[in-house]
PDB file of C-alpha atoms in Angstrom:
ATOM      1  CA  UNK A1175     127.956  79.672  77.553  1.00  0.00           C
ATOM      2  CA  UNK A1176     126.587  76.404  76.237  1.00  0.00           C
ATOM      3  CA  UNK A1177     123.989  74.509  77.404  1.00  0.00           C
ATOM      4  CA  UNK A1178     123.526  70.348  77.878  1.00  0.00           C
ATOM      5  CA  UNK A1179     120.288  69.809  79.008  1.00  0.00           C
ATOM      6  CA  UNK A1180     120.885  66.062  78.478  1.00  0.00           C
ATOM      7  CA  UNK A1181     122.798  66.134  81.867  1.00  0.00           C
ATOM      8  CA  UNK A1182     121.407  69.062  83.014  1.00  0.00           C
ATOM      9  CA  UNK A1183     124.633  70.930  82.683  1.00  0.00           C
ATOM     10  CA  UNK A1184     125.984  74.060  81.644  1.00  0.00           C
ATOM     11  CA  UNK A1185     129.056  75.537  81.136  1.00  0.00           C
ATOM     12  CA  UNK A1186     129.986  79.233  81.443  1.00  0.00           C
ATOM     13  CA  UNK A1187     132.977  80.313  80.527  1.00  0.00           C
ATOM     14  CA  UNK A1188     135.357  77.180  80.999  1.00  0.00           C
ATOM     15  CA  UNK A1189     133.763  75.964  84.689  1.00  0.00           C
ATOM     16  CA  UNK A1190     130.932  73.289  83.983  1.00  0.00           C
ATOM     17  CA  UNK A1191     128.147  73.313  86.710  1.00  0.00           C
ATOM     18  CA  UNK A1192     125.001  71.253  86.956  1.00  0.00           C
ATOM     19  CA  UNK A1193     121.849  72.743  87.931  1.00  0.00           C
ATOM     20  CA  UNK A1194     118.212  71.504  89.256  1.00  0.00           C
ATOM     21  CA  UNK A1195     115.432  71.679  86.365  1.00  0.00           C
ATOM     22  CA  UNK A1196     112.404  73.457  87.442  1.00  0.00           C
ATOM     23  CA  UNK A1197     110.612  73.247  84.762  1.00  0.00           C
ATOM     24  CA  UNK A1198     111.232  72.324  80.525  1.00  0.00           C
ATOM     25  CA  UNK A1199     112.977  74.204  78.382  1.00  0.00           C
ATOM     26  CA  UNK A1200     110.193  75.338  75.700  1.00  0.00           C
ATOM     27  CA  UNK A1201     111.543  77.126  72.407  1.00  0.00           C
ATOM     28  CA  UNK A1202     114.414  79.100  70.653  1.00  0.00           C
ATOM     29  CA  UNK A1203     116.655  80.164  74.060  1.00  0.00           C
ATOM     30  CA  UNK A1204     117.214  84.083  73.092  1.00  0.00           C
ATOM     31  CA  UNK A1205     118.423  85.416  76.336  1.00  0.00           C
ATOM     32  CA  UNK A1206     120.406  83.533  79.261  1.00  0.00           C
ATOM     33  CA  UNK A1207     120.592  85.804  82.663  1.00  0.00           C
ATOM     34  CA  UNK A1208     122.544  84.849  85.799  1.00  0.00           C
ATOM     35  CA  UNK A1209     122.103  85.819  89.332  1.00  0.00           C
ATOM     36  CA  UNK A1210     123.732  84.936  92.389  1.00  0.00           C
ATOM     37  CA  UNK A1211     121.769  85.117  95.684  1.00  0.00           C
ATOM     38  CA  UNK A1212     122.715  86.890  99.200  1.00  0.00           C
ATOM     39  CA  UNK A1213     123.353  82.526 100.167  1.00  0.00           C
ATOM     40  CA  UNK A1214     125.884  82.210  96.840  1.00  0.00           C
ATOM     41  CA  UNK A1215     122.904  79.898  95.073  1.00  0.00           C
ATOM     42  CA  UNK A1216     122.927  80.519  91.225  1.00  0.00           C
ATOM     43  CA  UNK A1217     120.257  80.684  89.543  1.00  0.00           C
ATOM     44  CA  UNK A1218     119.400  80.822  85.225  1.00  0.00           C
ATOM     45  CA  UNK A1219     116.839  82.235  83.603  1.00  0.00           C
ATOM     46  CA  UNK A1220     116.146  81.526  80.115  1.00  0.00           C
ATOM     47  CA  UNK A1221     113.818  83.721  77.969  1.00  0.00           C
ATOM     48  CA  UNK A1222     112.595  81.670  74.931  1.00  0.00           C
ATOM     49  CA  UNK A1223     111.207  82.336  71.636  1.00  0.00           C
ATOM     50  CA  UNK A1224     107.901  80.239  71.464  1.00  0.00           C
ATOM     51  CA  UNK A1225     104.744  80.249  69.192  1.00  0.00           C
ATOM     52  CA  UNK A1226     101.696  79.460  71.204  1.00  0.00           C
ATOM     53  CA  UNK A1227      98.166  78.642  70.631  1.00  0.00           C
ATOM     54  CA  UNK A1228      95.392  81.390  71.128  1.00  0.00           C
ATOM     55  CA  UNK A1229      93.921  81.275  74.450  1.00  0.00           C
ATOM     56  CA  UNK A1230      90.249  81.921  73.972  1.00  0.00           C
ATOM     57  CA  UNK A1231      88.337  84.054  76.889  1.00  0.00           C
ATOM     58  CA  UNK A1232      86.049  81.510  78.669  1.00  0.00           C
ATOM     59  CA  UNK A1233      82.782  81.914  80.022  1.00  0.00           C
ATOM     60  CA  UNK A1234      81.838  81.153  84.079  1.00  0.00           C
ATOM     61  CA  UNK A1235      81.703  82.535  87.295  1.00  0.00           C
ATOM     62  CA  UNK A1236      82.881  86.190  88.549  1.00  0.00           C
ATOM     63  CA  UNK A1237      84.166  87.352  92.153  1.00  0.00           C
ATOM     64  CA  UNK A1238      85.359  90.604  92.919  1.00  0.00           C
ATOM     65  CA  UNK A1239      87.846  90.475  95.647  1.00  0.00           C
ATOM     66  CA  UNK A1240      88.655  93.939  98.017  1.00  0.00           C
ATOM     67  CA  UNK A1241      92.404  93.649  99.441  1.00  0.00           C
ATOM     68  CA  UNK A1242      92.716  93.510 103.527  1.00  0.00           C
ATOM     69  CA  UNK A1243      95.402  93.295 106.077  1.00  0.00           C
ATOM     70  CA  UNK A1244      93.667  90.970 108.102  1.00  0.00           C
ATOM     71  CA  UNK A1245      91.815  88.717 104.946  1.00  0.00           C
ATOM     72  CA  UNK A1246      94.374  88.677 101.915  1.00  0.00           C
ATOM     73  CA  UNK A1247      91.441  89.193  99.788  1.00  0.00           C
ATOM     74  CA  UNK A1248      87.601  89.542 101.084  1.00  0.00           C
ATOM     75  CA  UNK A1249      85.576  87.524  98.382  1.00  0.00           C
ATOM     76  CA  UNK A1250      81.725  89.078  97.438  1.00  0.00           C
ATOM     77  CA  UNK A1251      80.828  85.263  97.352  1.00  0.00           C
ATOM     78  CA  UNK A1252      81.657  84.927 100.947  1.00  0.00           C
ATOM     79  CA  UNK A1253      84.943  82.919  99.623  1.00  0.00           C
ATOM     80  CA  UNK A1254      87.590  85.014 101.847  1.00  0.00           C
ATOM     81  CA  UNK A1255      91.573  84.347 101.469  1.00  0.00           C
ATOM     82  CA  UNK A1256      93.265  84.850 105.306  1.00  0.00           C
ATOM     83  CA  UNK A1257      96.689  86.813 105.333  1.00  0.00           C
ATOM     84  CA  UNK A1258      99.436  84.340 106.037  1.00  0.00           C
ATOM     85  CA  UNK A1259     101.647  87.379 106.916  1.00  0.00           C
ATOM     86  CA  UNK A1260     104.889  84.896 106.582  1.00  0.00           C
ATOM     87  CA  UNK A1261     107.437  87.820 108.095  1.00  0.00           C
ATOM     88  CA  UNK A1262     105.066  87.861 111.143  1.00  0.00           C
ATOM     89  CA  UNK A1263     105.538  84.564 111.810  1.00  0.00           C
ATOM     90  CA  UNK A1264     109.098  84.375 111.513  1.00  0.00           C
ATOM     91  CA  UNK A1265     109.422  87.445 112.974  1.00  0.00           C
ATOM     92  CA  UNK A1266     111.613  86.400 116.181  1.00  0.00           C
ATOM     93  CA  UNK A1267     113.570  84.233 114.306  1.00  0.00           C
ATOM     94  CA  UNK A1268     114.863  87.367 112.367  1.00  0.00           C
ATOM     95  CA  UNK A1269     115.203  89.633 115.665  1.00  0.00           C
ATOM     96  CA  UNK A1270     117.261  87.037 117.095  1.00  0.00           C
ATOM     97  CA  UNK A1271     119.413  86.208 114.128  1.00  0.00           C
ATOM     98  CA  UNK A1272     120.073  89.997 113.433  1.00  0.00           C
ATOM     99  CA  UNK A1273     121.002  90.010 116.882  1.00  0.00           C
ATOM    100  CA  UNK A1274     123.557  87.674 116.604  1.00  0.00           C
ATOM    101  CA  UNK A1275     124.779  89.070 113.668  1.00  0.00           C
ATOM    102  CA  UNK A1276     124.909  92.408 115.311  1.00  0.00           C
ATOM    103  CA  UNK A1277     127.315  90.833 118.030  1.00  0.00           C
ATOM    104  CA  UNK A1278     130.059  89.202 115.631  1.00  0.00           C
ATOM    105  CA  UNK A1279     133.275  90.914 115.124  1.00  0.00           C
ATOM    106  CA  UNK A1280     133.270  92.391 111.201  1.00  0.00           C
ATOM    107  CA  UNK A1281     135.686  90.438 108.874  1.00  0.00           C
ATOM    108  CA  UNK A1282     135.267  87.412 111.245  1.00  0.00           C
ATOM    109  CA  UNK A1283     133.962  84.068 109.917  1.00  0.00           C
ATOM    110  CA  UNK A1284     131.657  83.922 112.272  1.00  0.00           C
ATOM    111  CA  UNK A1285     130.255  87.145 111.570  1.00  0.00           C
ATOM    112  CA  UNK A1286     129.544  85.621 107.698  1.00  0.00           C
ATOM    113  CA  UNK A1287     128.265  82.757 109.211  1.00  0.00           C
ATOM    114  CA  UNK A1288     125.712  84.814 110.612  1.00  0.00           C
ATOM    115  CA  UNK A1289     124.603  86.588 107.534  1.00  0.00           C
ATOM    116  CA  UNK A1290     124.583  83.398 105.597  1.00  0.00           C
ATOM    117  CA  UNK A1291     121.742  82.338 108.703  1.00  0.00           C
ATOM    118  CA  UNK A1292     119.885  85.660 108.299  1.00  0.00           C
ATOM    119  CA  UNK A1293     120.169  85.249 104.841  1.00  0.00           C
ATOM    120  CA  UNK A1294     118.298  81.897 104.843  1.00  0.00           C
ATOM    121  CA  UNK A1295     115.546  83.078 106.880  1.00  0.00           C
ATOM    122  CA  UNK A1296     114.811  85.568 104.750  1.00  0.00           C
ATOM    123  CA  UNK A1297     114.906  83.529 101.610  1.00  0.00           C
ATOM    124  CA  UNK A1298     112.760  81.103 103.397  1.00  0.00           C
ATOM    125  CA  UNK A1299     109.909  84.169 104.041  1.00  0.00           C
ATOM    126  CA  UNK A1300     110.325  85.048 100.426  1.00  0.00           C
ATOM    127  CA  UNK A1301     109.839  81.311  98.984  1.00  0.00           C
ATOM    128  CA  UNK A1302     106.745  80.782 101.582  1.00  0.00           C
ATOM    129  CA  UNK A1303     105.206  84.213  99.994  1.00  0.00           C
ATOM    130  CA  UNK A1304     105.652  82.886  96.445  1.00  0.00           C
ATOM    131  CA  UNK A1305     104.346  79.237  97.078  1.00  0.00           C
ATOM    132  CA  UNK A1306     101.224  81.033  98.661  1.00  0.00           C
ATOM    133  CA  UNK A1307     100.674  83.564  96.016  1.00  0.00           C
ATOM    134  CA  UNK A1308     101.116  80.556  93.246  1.00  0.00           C
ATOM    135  CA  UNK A1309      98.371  78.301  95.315  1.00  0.00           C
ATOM    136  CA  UNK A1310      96.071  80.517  95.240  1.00  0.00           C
ATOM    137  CA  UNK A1311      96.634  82.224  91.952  1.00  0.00           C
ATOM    138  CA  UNK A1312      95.786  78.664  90.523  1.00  0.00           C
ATOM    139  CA  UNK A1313      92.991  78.074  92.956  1.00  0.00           C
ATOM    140  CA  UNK A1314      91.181  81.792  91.224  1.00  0.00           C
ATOM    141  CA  UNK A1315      91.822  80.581  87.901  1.00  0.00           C
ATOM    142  CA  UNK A1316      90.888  77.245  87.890  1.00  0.00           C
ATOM    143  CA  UNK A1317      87.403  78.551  89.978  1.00  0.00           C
ATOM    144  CA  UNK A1318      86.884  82.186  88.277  1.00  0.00           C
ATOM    145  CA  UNK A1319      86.366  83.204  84.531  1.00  0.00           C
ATOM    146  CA  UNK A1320      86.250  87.139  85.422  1.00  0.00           C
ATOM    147  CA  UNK A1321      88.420  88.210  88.804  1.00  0.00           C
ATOM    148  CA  UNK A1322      87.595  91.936  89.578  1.00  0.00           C
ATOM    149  CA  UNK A1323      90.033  93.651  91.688  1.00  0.00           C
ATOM    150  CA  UNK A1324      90.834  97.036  93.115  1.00  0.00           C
ATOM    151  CA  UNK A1325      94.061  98.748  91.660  1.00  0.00           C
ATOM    152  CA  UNK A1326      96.058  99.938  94.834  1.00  0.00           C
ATOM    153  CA  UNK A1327      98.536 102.800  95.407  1.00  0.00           C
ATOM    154  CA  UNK A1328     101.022 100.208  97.630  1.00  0.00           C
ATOM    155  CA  UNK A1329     103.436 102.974  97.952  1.00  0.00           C
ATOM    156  CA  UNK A1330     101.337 104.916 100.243  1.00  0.00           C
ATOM    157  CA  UNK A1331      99.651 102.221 101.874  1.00  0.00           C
ATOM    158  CA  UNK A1332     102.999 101.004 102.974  1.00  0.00           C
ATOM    159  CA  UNK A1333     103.718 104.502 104.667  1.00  0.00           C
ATOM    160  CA  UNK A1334     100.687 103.843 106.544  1.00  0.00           C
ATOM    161  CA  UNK A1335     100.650 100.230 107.600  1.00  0.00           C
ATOM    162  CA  UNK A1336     104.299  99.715 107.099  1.00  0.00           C
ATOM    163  CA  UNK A1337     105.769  96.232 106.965  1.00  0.00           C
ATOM    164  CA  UNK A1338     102.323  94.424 106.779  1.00  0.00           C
ATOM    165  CA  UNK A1339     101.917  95.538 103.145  1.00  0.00           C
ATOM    166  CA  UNK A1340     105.474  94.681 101.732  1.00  0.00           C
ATOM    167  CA  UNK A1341     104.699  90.971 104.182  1.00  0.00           C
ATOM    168  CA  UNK A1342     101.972  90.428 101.874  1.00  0.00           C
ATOM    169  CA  UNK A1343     103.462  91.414  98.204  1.00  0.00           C
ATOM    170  CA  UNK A1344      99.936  91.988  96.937  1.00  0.00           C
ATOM    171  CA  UNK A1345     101.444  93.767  93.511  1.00  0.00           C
ATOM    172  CA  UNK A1346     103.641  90.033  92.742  1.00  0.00           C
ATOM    173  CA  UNK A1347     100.762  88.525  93.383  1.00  0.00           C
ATOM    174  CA  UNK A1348      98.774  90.233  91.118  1.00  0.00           C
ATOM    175  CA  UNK A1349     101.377  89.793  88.635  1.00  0.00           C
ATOM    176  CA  UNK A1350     101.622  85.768  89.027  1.00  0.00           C
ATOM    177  CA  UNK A1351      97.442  86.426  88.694  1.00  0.00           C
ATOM    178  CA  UNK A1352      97.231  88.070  85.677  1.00  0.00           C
ATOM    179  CA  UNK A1353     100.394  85.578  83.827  1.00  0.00           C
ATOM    180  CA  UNK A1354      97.936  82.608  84.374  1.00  0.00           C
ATOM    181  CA  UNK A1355      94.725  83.979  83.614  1.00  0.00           C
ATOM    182  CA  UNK A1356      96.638  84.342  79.986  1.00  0.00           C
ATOM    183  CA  UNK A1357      97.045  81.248  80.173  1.00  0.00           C
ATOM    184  CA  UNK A1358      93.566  79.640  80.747  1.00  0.00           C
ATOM    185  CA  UNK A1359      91.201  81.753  79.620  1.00  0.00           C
ATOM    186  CA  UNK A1360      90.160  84.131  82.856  1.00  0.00           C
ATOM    187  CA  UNK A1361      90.429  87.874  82.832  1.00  0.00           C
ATOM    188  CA  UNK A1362      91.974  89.896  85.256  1.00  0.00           C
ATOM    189  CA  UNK A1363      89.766  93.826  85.804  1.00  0.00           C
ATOM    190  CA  UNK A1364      91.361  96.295  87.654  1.00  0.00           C
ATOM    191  CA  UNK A1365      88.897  99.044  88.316  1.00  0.00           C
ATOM    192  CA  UNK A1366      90.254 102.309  89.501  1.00  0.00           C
ATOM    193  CA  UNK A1367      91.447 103.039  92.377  1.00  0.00           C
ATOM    194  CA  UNK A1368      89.250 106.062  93.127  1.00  0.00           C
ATOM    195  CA  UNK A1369      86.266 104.135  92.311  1.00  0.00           C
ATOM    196  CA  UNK A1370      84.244 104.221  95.838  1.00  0.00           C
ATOM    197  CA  UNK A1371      83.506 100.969  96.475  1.00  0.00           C
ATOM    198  CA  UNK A1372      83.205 100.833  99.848  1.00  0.00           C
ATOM    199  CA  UNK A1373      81.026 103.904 100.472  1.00  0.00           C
ATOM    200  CA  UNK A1374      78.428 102.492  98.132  1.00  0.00           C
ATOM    201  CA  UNK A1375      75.522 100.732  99.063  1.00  0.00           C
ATOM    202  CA  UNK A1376      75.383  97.250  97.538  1.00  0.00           C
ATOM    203  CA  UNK A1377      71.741  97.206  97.701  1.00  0.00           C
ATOM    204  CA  UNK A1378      70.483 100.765  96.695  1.00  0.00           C
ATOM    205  CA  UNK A1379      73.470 102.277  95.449  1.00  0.00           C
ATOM    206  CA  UNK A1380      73.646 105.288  97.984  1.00  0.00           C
ATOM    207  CA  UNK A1381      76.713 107.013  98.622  1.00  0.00           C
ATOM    208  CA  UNK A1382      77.912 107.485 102.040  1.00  0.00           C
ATOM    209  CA  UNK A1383      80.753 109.551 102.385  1.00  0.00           C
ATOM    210  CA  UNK A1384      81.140 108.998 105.856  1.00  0.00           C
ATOM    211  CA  UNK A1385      82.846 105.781 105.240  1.00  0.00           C
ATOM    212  CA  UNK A1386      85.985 106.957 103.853  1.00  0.00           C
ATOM    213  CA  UNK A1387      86.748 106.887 107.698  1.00  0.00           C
ATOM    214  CA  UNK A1388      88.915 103.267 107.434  1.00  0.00           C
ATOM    215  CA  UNK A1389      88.145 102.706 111.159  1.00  0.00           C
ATOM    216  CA  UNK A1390      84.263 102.359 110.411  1.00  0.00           C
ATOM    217  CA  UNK A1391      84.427  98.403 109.654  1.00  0.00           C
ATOM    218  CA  UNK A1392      79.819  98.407 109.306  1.00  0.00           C
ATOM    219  CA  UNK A1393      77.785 100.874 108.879  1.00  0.00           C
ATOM    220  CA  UNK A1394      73.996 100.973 108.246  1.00  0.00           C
ATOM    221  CA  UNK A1395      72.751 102.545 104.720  1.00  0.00           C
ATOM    222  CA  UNK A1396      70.904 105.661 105.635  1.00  0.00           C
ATOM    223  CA  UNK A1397      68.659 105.643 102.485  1.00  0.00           C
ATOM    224  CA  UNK A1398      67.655 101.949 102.541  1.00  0.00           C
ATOM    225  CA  UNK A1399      68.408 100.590 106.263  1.00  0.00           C
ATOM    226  CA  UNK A1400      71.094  97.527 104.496  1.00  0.00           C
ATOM    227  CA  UNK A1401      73.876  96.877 106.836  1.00  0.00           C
ATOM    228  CA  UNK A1402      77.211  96.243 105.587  1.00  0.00           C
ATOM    229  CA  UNK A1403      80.169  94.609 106.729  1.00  0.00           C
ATOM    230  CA  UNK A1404      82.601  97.035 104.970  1.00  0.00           C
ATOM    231  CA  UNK A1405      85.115  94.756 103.105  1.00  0.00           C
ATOM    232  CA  UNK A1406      82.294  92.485 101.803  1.00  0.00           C
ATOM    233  CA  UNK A1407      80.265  95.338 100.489  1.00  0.00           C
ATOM    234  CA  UNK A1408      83.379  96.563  98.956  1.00  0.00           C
ATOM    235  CA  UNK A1409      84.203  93.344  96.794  1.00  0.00           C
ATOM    236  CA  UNK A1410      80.393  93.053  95.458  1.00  0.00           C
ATOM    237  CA  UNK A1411      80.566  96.884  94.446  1.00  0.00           C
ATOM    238  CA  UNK A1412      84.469  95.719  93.245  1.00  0.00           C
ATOM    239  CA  UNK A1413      82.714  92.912  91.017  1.00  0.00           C
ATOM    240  CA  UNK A1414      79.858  94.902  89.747  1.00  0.00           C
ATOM    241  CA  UNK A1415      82.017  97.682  88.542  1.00  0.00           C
ATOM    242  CA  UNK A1416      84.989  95.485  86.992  1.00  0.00           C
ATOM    243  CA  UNK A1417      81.364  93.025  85.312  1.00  0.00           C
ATOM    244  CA  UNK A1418      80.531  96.974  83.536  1.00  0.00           C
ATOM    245  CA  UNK A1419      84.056  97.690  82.269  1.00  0.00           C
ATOM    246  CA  UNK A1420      84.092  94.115  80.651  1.00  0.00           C
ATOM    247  CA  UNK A1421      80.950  94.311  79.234  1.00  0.00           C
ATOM    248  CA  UNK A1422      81.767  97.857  78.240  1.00  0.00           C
TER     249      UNK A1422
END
């Protein structure tokens, strides 16, 4: 291959194609990988060999932030993140398109019309995901110097809530989190994901193992009287604990 980026060009083998920049070229390219898509789009992606500046940890605000179906993330500074849950909405668009997949005759153009359609609507879901996670990725970094989170076992949360969890792509999000705190200073703590956080009192520290029961959404600490919305309680306990690794 050999690459014009005066033209934006490129040409692979002896076919020339142009392509849509999304963003400079930065350094020595090393490795050039190709995919096609399920719509026949082609995409390039460049690793480079770059020498960047130290980014130096800054100092600021914390948040600890519990994961939810119905709040994306629940904020201990009252700062929650709704679930957009983008498969949801599109969700009859995608019966009714596998539907009329489902009805065209295989081999038939028609039929790979109708995949090409499916196949949009899905890419659509997956680009609405990825703007959303970016947003507000951004939005934590610019805002936060220390984000505490809970590490989560996804697999078998999916087996339990099914489609909700893959909707909301938590781990890709976490991912895109942790590239940009790199990036500006902030740090990313994951605390364990055995730590108890939402059976523990935010204001006395009592354990109540009572709440391990996910359908208990407040509860009253017996020791102190406190009550506690249970997602909120969890993110201060989440901040607290990922504040003592830090500083550990």
């Amino acid at each position: 291959w050999k690459l014009n980026e005066a033209d934006n060009s490129i040409i692979i083998g002896k076919q020339r194609y142009r392509y849509a920049k999304s963003r400079k070229i930065d350094g020595k390219i090393k490795i050039l990988t190709i995919k096609r898509d399920a719509l026949g789009d082609i995409y390039l992606y460049f690793v480079c060999e770059t020498s960047e500046n130290e980014v130096l940890v800054r100092t600021g605000k914390s948040v600890g932030f519990d994961f939810g179906l119905k709040m994306f993330l629940n904020a201990s500074d009252g700062k929650d993140i709704a679930s957009p849950l983008f498969f949801k909405q599109n969700a009859n668009a995608v019966k009714r398109a596998n539907k009329n997949l489902s009805r065209k005759v295989k081999g038939s153009n028609n039929r790979q019309k109708a995949k090409l359609t499916l196949a949009r609507l899905h890419k659509k879901i997956a680009n609405q995901r990825n703007a959303f996670h970016w947003q507000v990725a951004h939005r934590l970094v610019a805002e936060y110097a220390l984000i505490c989170l809970e590490s989560l076992n996804l697999k078998a949360m999916q087996k339990r809530f099914g489609r909700k969890i893959s909707d909301l792509g938590f781990a890709d999000f976490v991912d895109k989190l942790k590239y940009l705190s790199n990036k500006t200073g902030s740090s990313v703590i994951e605390i364990d994901r055995f730590y108890p956080s939402s059976q523990i009192c935010s204001a006395c520290g009592y354990q109540n193992t009572k709440i391990k029961n996910l359908e208990i959404r407040e509860w009253v600490c017996p020791e102190c009287g406190s009550t506690h919305n249970r997602d909120r309680n969890a993110s201060i306990n989440i901040e607290r604990e990922g504040i003592r690794i830090f500083f550990a």
